[in-house]
Amino acid sequence: MDLTRTEVTKAGGPAARTGRSGSAARLGLMALPVAFFGVFFAYPVAAIVARGLGSDGTWHAGRLLDVLGDPGIRHVLWFTTWQALASTALTLLVALPATYVFARLSFPGKQVLRAVVTVPFVLPTVVVGTAFLALVGRGGLLDELWGVRLDTTVWAILAAHVFFNYAVVVRTVGGLWAQLDPRQEEAARMLGASPWRAWRRVTLPALGPAVAAAALMVFLFTFTSFGVVQILGGPAFSTLEVEIYRQTSELFELSTAAVLTIVQFTAVGAVLAVHAWTVRRRESALRLVDASLTARRPRGAGQWTLLAGVLATVVVLILLPLAVLVQRSLDAPDFAYYRALTGDDGHVFLVPPIDAIGNSLQYALAATAIAVVIGGLAAAALTRRDAGRLVRGFDALLMLPLGVSAVTVGFGFLIALDEPPLDLRGTWILVPLAQALVGVPFVVRTMLPVLRAVDVRLREAAAVLGASPWRVWREVDLPMVRRALLVAAGFAFAVSLGEFGATVFIARPDNPTLPVAVARLLGRAGELNYGQAMALSTILMLVCAVALLVLERLRTDRTGEF
């Protein structure tokens, strides 16, 4: 007599044992990531916040009101929120047409163009700011052609944010749009609906959760913007992240920085809660088809015009700033700016600036290894969709480093990790640990969709046959997710290579990273320093672009977008 799975479970049979062992295995998988985030994220952040808000262990409740009552701080809060909302709206406006083009149209060079529009997202924000500085700043292309300077204006910041987040909308929304069954919209048109009405009543509601998720991600990235505003904003504009850095490193006002950290943490927590809700809605059942079956060659003047408009936007918004960056690095004859990177400069660095390349690669490789191990274990623990609140809370914890002030994390490392048994201030591992905190969320988001696509019955069958959880992972999951694992490692490498907010505090003067070296060179007057910053930024851009092109070759339709 055959038994259903429920009956076997109630009888304490193999399925029940598998469920119990699965729960135990999940908790085991969560142990190392929880410990990692507890020691290297929660503890440093709590330490710096506690030191700033308390005196002799005493909480000063009035300090919160004092800080928030300061007109300058209120202006920072208003500008941070306003520019994030404006950046999000502009990004959606500019990127949604491109999302349709990539999802529904087929044309030569589509994969290359897809890689090109993703390059800005993996670039360090310092490089993004430097590229736009070369375009709109003093001596930039607009200044030379028309005498127009837009640096230290809000327009330069907004344009740079659209440049940086363009791919977030294209990939997040486009990944779902490409898999929506087009026959539903075609059926509405056959019933007499106009193309606009059919799209608004059929496609848009299905895309709604993905659009909301993309908008929240863009808002999160722009709300916590640091490198872009630091370079392009000048003294007139400051986000919360920039103000936290200023209060910490320039004014040494730890109490003010701590209050601002709590404000940012609260706002980011609310955004992540809404993001988690939209992601769960996005994972609800939809009529999906193979993405390769929905794209077709452009038909009619409207689609050809749209494709041409998207190509023009990519050229002006993405390729032009990058091209100007490269051109500025080559302004001096005989590659003088690049050759200057090999010389000693005791005023800015204790070593030749070229050494920053090797430092960055070594740190990024170490951070990638850490992020893949921690993120892989976390993704495996989150594989089941029916996980309880504890596991969902763990999922939210993994996203927090993307929104919590990296400046706070970096300074917290210096404050908290300076005593045995965690005296790491003089060791090289401190930088990769900080970079890995940012890489882990990308590993999880890349691997999780693929892990969830693995048929659970394969795991259960292996477990019933006596395989240990480790062997189940090695024999069942790993062969199916190997490519996703490589993609995750590539993303972790790219974001680790460009991490700046925390690294600027903990990178030693004799071992600077590329983003830190670029920022220090831009902070000094002189044409040679400016040219060297452009040269280092170009090198960093090329390394990130190569990593991204490798990712595009490895990526499959079942591999997560971000």
Tab-separated table of C-alpha atoms in Angstrom, residues 112 150 156 270 278 302 305 311 317 321 337 381 434 468 533 554:
chain	number	residue	atom	x	y	z
A	112	VAL	CA	27.302	43.153	-25.217
A	150	LEU	CA	27.837	71.383	-13.159
A	156	ALA	CA	25.569	66.315	-11.346
A	270	ALA	CA	12.051	50.411	7.118
A	278	THR	CA	7.770	43.273	-2.341
A	302	GLY	CA	7.654	52.769	-32.914
A	305	THR	CA	12.517	54.474	-32.648
A	311	LEU	CA	20.972	53.234	-27.682
A	317	LEU	CA	24.542	58.550	-20.076
A	321	PRO	CA	31.357	59.694	-18.887
A	337	TYR	CA	50.001	60.143	-15.615
A	381	ALA	CA	19.923	27.928	4.860
A	434	ALA	CA	34.892	44.774	5.828
A	468	SER	CA	24.628	13.231	5.056
A	533	ALA	CA	43.431	59.931	-10.070
A	554	LEU	CA	28.822	32.565	-17.160
